[in-house]
XYZ file of C-alpha atoms in Angstrom:
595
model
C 213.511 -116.882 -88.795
C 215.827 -115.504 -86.274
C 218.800 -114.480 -88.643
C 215.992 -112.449 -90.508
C 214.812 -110.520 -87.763
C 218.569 -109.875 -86.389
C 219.240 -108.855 -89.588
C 216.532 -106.667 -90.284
C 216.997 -105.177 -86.749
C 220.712 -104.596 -87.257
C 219.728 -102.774 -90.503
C 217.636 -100.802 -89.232
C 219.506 -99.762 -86.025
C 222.957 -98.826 -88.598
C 220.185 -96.939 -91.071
C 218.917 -94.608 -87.666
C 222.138 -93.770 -87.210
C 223.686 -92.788 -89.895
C 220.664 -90.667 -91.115
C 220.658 -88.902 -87.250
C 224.153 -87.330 -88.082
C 222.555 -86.589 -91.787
C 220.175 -84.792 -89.745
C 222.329 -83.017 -87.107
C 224.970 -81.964 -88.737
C 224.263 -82.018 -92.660
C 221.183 -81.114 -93.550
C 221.420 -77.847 -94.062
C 224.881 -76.965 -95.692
C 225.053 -76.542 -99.359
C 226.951 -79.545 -100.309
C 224.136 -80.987 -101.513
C 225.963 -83.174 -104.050
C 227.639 -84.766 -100.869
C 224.859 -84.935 -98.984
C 223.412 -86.816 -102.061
C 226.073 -89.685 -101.965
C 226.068 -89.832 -98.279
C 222.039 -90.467 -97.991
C 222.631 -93.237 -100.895
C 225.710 -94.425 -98.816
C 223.383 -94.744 -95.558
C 221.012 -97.014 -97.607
C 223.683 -99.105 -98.938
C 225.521 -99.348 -95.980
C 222.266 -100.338 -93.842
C 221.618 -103.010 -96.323
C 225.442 -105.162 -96.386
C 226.891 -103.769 -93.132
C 224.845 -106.448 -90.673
C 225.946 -108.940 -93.245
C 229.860 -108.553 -92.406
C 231.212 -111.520 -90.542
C 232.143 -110.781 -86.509
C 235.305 -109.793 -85.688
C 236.631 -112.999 -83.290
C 239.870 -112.729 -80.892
C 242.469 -115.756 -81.901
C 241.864 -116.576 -78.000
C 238.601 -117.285 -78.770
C 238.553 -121.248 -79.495
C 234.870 -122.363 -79.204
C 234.132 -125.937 -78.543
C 230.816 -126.834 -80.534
C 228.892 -124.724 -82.160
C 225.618 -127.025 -81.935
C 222.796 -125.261 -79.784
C 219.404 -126.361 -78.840
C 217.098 -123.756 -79.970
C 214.286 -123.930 -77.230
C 214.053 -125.358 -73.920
C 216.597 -128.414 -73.470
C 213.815 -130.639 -71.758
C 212.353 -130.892 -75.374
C 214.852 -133.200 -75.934
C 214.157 -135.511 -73.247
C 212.586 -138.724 -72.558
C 209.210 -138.442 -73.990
C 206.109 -140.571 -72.916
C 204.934 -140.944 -76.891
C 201.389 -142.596 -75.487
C 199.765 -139.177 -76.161
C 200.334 -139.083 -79.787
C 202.469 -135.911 -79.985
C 205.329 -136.617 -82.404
C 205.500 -136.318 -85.733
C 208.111 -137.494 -87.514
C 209.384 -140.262 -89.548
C 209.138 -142.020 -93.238
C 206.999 -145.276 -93.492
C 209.700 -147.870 -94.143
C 211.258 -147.726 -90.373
C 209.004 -145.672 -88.214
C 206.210 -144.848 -86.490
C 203.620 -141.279 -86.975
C 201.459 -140.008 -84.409
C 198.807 -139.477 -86.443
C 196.910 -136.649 -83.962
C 199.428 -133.478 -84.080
C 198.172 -132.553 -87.755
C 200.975 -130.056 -88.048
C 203.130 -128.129 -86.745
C 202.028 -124.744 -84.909
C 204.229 -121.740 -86.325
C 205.894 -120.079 -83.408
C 205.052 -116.403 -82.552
C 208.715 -115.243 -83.899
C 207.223 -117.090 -87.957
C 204.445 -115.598 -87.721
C 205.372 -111.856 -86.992
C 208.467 -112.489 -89.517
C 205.855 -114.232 -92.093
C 203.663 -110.577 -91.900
C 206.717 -108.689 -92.198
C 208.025 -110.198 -95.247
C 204.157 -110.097 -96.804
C 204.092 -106.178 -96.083
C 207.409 -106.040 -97.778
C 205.972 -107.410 -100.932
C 202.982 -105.449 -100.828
C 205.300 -102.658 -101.092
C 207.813 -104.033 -103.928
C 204.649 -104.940 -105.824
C 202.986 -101.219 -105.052
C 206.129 -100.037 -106.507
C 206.317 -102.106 -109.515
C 202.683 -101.092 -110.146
C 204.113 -97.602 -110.270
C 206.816 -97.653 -112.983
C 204.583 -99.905 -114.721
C 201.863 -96.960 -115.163
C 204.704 -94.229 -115.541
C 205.872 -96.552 -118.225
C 201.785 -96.952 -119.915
C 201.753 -93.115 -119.443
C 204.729 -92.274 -121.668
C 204.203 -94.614 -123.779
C 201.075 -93.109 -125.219
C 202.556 -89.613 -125.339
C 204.170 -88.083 -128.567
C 207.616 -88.392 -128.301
C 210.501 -86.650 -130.103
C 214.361 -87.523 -129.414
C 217.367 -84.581 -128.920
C 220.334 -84.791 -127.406
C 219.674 -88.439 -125.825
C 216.130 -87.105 -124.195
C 212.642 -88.333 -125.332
C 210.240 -85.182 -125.189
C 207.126 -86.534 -124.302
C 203.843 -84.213 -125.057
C 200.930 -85.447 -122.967
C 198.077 -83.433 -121.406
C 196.962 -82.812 -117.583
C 199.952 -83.423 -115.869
C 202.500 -81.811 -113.475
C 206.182 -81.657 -115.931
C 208.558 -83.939 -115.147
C 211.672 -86.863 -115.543
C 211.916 -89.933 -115.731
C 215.244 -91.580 -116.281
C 216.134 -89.447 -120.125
C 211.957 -89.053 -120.806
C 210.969 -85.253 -119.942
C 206.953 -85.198 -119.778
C 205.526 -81.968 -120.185
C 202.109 -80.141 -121.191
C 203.257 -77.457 -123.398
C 200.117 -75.087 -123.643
C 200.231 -74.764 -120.100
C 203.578 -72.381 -120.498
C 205.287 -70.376 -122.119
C 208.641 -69.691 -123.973
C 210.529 -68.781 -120.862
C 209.140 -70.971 -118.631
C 209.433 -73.969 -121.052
C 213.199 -72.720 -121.187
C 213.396 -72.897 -117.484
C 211.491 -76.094 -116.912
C 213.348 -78.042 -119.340
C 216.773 -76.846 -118.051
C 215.675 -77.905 -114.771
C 214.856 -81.623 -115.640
C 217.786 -81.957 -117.787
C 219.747 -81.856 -114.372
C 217.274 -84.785 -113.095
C 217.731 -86.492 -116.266
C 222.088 -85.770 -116.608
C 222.704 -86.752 -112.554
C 220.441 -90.136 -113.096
C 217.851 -88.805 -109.905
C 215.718 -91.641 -111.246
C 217.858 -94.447 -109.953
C 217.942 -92.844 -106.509
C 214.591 -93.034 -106.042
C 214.134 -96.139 -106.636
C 216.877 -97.782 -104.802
C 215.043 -95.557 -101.404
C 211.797 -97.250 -103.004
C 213.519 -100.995 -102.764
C 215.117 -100.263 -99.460
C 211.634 -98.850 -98.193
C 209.949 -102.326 -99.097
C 212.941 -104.106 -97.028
C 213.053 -101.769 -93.968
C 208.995 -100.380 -93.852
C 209.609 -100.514 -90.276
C 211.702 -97.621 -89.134
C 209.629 -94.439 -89.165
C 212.276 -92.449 -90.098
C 213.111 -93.682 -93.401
C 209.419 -92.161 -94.597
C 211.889 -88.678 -93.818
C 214.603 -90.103 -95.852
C 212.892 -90.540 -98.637
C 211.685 -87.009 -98.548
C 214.915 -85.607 -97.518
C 216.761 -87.424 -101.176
C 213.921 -85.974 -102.991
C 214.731 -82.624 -101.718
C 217.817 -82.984 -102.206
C 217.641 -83.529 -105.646
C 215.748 -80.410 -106.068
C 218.349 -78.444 -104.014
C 221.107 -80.100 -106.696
C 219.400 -79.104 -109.972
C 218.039 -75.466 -108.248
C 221.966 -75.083 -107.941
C 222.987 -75.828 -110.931
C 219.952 -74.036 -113.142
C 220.951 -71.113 -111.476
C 224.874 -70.909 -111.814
C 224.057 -71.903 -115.106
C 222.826 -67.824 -115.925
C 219.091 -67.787 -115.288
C 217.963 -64.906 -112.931
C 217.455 -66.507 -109.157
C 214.439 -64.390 -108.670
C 212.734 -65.122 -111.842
C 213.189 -68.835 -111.267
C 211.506 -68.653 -107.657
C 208.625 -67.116 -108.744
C 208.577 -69.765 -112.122
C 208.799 -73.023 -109.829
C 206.358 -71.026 -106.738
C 203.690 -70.323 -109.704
C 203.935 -73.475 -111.281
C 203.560 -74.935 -108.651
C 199.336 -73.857 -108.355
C 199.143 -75.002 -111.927
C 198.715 -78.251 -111.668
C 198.409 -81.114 -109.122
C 198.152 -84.208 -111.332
C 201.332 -86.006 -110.320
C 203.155 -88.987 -110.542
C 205.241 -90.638 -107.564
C 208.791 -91.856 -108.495
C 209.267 -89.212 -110.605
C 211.400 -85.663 -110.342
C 208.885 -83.106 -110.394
C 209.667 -79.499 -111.414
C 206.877 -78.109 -109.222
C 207.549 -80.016 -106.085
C 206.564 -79.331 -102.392
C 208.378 -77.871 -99.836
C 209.192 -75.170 -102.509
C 209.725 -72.333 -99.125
C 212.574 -75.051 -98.322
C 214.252 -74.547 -101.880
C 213.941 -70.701 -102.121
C 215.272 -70.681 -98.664
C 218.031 -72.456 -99.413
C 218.627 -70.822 -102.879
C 219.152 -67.826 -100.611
C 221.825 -69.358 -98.248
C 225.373 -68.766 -98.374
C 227.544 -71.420 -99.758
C 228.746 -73.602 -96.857
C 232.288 -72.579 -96.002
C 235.101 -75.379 -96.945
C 236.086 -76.170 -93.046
C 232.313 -77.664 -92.638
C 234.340 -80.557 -94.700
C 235.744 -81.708 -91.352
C 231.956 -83.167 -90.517
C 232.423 -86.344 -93.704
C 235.267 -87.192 -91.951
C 233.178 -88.362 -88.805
C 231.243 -90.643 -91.337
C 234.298 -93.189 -91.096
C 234.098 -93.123 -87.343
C 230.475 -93.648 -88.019
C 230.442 -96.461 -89.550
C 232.748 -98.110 -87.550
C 231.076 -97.819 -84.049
C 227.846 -98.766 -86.081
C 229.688 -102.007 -86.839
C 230.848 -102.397 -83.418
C 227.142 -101.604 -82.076
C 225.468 -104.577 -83.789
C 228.247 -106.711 -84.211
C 229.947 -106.667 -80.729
C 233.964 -107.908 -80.316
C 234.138 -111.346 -79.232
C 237.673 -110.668 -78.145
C 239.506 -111.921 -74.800
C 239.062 -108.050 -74.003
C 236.557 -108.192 -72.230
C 234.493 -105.815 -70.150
C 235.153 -104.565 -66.596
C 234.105 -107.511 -63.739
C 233.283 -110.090 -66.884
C 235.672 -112.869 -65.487
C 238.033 -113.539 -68.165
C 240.270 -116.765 -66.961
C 239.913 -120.642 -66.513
C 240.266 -120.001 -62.218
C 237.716 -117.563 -62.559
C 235.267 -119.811 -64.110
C 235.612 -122.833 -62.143
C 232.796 -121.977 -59.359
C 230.272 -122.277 -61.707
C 231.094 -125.899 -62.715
C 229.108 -128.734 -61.403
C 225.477 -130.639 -62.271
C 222.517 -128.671 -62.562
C 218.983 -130.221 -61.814
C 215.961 -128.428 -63.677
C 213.476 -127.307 -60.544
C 210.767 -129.619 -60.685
C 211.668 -132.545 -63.190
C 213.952 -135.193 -61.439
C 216.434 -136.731 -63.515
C 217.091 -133.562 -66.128
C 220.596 -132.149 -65.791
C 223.112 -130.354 -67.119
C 227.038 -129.755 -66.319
C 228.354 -126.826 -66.838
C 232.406 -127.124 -67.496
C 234.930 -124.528 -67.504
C 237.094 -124.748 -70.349
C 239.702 -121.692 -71.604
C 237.658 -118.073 -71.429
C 234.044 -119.695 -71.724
C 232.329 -122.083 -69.885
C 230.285 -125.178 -71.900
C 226.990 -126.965 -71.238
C 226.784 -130.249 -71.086
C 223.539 -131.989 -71.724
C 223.506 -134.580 -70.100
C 220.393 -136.537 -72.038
C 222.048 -136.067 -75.497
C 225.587 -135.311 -74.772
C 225.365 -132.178 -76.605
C 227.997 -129.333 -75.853
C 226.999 -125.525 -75.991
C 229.773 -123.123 -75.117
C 229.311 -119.620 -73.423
C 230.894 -116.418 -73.106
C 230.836 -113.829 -70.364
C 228.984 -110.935 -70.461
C 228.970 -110.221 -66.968
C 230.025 -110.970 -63.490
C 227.181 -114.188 -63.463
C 226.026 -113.918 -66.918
C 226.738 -115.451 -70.072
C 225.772 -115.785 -73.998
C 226.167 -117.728 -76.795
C 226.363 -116.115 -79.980
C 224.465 -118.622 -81.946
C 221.420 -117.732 -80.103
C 220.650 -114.487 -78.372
C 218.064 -115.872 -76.468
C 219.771 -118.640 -74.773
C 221.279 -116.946 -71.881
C 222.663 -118.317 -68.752
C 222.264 -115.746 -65.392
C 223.825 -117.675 -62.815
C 222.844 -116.757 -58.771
C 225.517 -117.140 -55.959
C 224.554 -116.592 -52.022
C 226.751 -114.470 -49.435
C 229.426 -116.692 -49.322
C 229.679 -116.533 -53.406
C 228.785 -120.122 -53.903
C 226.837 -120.516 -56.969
C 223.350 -121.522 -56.435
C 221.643 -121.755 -59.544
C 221.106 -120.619 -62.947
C 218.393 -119.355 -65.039
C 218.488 -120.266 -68.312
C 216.321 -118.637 -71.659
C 215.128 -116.590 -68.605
C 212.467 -118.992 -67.278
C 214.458 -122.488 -66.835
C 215.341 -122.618 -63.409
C 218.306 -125.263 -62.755
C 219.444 -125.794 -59.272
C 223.157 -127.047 -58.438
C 223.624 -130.176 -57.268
C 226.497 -130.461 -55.544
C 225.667 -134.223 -54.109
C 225.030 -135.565 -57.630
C 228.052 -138.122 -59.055
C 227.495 -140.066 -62.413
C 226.242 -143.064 -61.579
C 228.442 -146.504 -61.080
C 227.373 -149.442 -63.136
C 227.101 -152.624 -60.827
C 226.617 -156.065 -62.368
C 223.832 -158.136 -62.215
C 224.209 -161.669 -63.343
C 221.764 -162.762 -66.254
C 219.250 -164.781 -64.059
C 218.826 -161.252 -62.588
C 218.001 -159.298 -65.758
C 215.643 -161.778 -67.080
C 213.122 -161.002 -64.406
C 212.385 -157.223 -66.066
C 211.874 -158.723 -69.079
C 208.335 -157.958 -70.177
C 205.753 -155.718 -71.673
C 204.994 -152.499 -69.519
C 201.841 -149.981 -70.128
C 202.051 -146.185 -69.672
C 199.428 -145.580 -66.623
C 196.253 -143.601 -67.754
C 197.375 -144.102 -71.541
C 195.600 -147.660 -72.721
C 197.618 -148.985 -75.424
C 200.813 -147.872 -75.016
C 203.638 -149.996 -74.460
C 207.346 -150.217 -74.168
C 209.264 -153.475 -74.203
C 212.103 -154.749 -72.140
C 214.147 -157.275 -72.823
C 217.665 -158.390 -71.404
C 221.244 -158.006 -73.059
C 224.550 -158.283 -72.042
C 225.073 -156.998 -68.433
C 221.986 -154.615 -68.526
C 218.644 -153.930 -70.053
C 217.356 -152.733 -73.606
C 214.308 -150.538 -73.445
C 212.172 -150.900 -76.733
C 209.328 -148.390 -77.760
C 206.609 -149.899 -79.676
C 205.056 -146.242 -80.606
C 208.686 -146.104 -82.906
C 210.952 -149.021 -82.828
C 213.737 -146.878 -81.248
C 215.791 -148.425 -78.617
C 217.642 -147.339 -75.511
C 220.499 -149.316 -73.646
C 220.235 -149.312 -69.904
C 223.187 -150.259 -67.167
C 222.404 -151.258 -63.632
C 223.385 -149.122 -60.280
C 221.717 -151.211 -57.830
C 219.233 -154.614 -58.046
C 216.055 -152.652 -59.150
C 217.587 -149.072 -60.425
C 219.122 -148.202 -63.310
C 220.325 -145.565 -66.070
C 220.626 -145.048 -69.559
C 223.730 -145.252 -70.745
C 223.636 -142.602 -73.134
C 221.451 -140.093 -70.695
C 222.425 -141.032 -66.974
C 219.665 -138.171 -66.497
C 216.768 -141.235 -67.641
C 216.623 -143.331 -64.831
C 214.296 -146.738 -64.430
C 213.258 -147.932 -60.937
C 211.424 -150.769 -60.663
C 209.077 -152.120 -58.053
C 208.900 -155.849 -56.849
C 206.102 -157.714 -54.804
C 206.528 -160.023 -51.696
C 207.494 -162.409 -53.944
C 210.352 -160.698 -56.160
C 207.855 -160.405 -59.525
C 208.210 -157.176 -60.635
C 205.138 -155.059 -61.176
C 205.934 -151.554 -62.704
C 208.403 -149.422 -63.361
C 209.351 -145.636 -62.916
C 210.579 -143.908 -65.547
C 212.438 -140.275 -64.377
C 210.497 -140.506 -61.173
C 207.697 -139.458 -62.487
C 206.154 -141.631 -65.357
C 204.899 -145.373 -64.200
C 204.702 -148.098 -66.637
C 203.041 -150.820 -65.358
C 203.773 -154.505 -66.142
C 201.405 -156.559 -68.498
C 201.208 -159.964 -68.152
C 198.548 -160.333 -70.982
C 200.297 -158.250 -73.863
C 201.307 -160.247 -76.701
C 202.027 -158.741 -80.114
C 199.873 -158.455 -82.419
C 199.357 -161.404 -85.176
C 198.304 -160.306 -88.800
C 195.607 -161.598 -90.410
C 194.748 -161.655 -94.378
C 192.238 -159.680 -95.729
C 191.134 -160.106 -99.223
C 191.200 -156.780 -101.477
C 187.859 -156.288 -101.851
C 188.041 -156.155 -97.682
C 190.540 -153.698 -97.775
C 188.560 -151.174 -100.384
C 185.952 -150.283 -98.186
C 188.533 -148.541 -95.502
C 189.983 -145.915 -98.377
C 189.060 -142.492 -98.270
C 189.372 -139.401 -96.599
C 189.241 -138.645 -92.974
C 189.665 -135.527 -90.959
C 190.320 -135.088 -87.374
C 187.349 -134.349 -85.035
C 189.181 -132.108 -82.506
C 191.177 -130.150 -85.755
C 189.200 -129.404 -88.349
C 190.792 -129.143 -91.850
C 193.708 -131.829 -90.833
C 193.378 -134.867 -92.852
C 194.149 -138.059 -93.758
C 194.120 -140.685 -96.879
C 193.997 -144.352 -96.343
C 194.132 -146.713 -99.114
C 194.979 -150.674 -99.663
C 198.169 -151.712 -101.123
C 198.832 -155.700 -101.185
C 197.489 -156.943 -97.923
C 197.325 -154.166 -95.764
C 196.873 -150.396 -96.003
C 198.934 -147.263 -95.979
C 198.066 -144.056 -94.286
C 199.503 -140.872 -95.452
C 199.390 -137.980 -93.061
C 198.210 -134.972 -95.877
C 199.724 -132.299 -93.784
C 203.764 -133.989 -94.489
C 203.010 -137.034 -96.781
C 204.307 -139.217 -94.386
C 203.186 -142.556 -95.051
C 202.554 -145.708 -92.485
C 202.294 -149.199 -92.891
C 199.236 -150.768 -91.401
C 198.490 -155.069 -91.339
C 194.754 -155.993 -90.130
C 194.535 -157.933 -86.472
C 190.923 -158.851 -87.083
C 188.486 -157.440 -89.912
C 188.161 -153.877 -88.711
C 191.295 -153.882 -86.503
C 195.179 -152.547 -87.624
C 198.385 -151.781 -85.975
C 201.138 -150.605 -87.688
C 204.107 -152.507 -88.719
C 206.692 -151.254 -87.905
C 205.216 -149.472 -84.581
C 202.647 -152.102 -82.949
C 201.996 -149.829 -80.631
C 200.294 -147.415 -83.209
C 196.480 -148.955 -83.980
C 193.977 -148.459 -85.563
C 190.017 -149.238 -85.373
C 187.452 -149.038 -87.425
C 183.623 -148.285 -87.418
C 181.310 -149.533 -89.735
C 177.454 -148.644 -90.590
C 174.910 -150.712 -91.075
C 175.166 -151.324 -94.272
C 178.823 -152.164 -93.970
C 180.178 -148.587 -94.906
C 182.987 -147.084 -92.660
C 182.484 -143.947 -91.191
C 185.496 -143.203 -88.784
C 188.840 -144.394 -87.134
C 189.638 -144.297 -83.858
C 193.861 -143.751 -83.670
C 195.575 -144.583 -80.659
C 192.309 -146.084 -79.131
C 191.408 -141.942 -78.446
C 191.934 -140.197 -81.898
C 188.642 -139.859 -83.959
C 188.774 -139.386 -87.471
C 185.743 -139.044 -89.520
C 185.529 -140.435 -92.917
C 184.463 -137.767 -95.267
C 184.637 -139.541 -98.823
């Protein structure tokens, strides 16, 4: 949703802008056919100028474009006992079966209500032309000169596109006379169109309180166009004031999207009726519209050149104090290296390798374009040593200037085997992680998902994942060298089970397996739901919310665990009678049958 709501505020921002200098400078001179084209140009302009590409300096080499798009640490490790992922087809994976879906942030939600306004407003508008449409056709029509002359009763006159609507008895000869030479302009100059293009761009940009005013000022516009021209055309000026002021308190049936000949703001028209033609040397104000547009470009779309702005720190030597390991504040084991490279420094994650390269923007700040709100404000003390950086302006990660990659020692194979073993997640019954020995280090295995992480040795009871030196394991040994837990990123303890083995299937006949299918909904989120039913000799649960499906074999008659994630149970309940009435997930999850 964030391209949307740049876009949308980019439009807007180039739309203010242009119609200000409508405003200041051209509103009132009597070039109104200018002033027509350049309120149309705004529009237009609004709409496809925040779509142009970004002008880039050929210094500018970026290194990856790939960006996290919230808080790095989401990436991280995860203790999966807690039933919080979702993700995953049946055939090779494992569902947490409790997270139902996923919340819409803040950002989809306002951008969901903006785009639902916006088609309340294209449909309000369709709705509109659709009546104007039902209206004239059910008048009496006659065609001259390529306009339909539409006779219908109770109504204001006016145009739209080549149909002129008019009451007849309400005027007479002259007036008639004047009325239709007056939409005839509307109808020659295609007004019709103009209003609704404003009426499309309206539903797009609803927004911006000023383009209510622009709307208005296009209509008047028009009038000011066709007053001009109906009166160089021979009628008397005077006359044709007091023709449009008395028709005017005729009648106030009217239709919207549609040039009226008696519209408001008529002491606006007469006034301007009055005023002398603009002299020729106001022309020199269009020819601001081209410096206009461009510093509206360069406003939302700002140079990513190797100019750069005063103090922004534009070389390699400049950029080297802020390289080095960053440790988030409060979560061991997370870091990140920051790496000067050319005019831009790049992240390093250091738990998934990923690279994310910055600009400056200032002395200690930087950007990436990708994402506007994944900004980097580094701190430095007296001395100008970098401390720290804040990052999406809450992450706190503190240099670390003692922190070195770890070295991988070697531990023979007698050493390994004595971490092999099934460990439990402390305070979360059930789930388990396997380790196992390979090669000169360890293999972590999660049951919750199969997925498994290689692990290298830096001392007899510590070590690091290859992939993420960041995920550390440090075990803990008794008197008499068993081991009997581990640490996982200094926080999370998994301890050793002796009395784990994996789970053996056992066959259940068909009939068995009917009585489990159903329905069931989750007792701490209503309306999320479930379907179980038996295929072969096991069942399948498919999560309603994603149709992901899960493989499930029974481990006694009202017991399951799921194939291809052992860790992931589940148990049933059963009535008296022999009916099941819930599931209990993850040994904590209840799910309540409901057919």
């Amino acid at each position: 949703m964030e391209p949307l709501v740049m876009y949308l505020l980019k439009a807007n921002v180039v739309m203010s802008i242009l119609f200000l200098f409508y405003l200041l400078l051209l509103k009132n001179d009597k070039s109104f056919t200018q002033n027509r084209f350049y309120l149309l140009f705004s529009l237009v302009l609004s709409m496809f100028l925040p779509l142009l590409p970004e002008l880039s300096s050929p210094h500018f080499e970026p290194i990856q474009r790939q960006i996290t798009t919230a808080n790095p640490l989401n990436d991280l490790y995860t203790t999966i006992g807690n039933s919080q992922i979702v993700t995953h087809p049946v055939n090779n994976a494992y569902v947490a079966v409790n997270q139902g879906f996923t919340r819409p942030s803040l950002m989809q939600i306002l951008a969901g209500a903006y785009l639902l306004i916006s088609t309340v407003l294209l449909a309000r508008s369709i709705i509109k032309v659709l009546k104007i449409s039902i209206m004239i056709k059910n008048t009496n029509k006659q065609f001259i000169d390529g306009i339909y002359y539409c006779t219908f009763d109770g109504t204001a006159p006016f145009s739209f596109f080549n149909y002129l609507v008019i009451n007849k008895e309400l005027f007479t000869d002259s007036e008639l006379r004047q009325i239709i030479a007056h939409e005839n302009v509307h109808i020659r100059q295609l007004h019709s169109i103009d209003i609704l293009f404003v009426e499309l761009v309206h539903a797009i940009l609803w927004i911006n309180p000023l383009l209510l005013y622009l709307k208005r000022c296009i209509k008047l516009n028009h009038e000011y166009i066709v007053d001009h021209e109906v009166i160089n055309s021979g009628v008397d000026k005077k006359n044709y004031q007091l023709s449009i002021l008395y028709n005017s308190l005729k009648t106030n049936q009217v239709y919207q999207l549609t040039n009226l000949y008696s519209s408001s703001k008529i002491k606006l028209r007469i006034k301007m009726m009055n005023l002398k033609k603009s002299p020729n040397a106001n022309a020199y104000k269009y020819a601001f519209v081209l410096l206009l547009v461009a510093a509206s470009y360069f406003l939302i779309n700002p140079l990513n050149a190797s100019v750069l702005p005063k103090n922004v720190i534009g070389t390699t030597q400049g950029l080297k104090k802020f390289e080095g390991y960053y440790e988030l504040k409060g979560k061991n084991g997370a870091l990140i290296q920051i790496i000067a490279i050319g005019k831009s420094v790049v992240l390093k994650q250091l738990w998934d390798n990923r690279k994310i390269d910055f600009t400056a923007t200032g002395p200690l700040t930087f950007s990436t374009k990708e994402n506007v709100s994944f900004t980097l404000q580094f701190t430095s003390d007296n001395a100008g040593h970098i401390t720290q950086v804040l990052a999406f302006g809450k992450d706190v990660w503190v240099k670390n200037d003692n922190y070195h990659l770890p070295v991988e020692v070697k531990l023979i194979a007698q050493d390994l085997k004595k971490f092999e073993g099934y460990y439990e997640l402390k305070g979360q019954k059930g789930t388990f992680i396997q380790i196992s020995s390979a090669g000169n280090g360890l293999v972590l295995k999660q049951l919750w998902d199969n997925e498994q992480i290689d692990f290298a040795a830096k001392s007899p009871l510590d070590f690091f994942a290859k992939t993420n030196p960041g995920f550390t394991l440090q075990f803990t040994s008794d008197n008499a060298g068993g081991i009997t837990q581990v640490l996982a990123f200094g926080k999370d303890v998994w301890v050793r089970s002796n009395n784990y083995h994996a789970p053996v299937e056992v066959k259940l006949t068909a009939q068995e397996l009917k009585k489990f299918e159903g329905k069931y909904e989750f007792t701490e989120k209503e309306g999320t739901f479930i379907q179980i039913t038996s295929i072969g000799n096991g069942l399948v649960l498919n999560q309603l919310w994603d149709n992901k499906q899960i493989g499930f074999a029974a481990t006694g008659p009202l017991d399951f665990f799921a194939k291809t994630a052992p860790g992931f149970t589940l148990q049933f309940t059963g009535n008296n009678s022999g009916g099941i009435t819930q599931v209990l997930a993850f040994g904590k999850d209840v799910w309540k049958k409901v057919n």
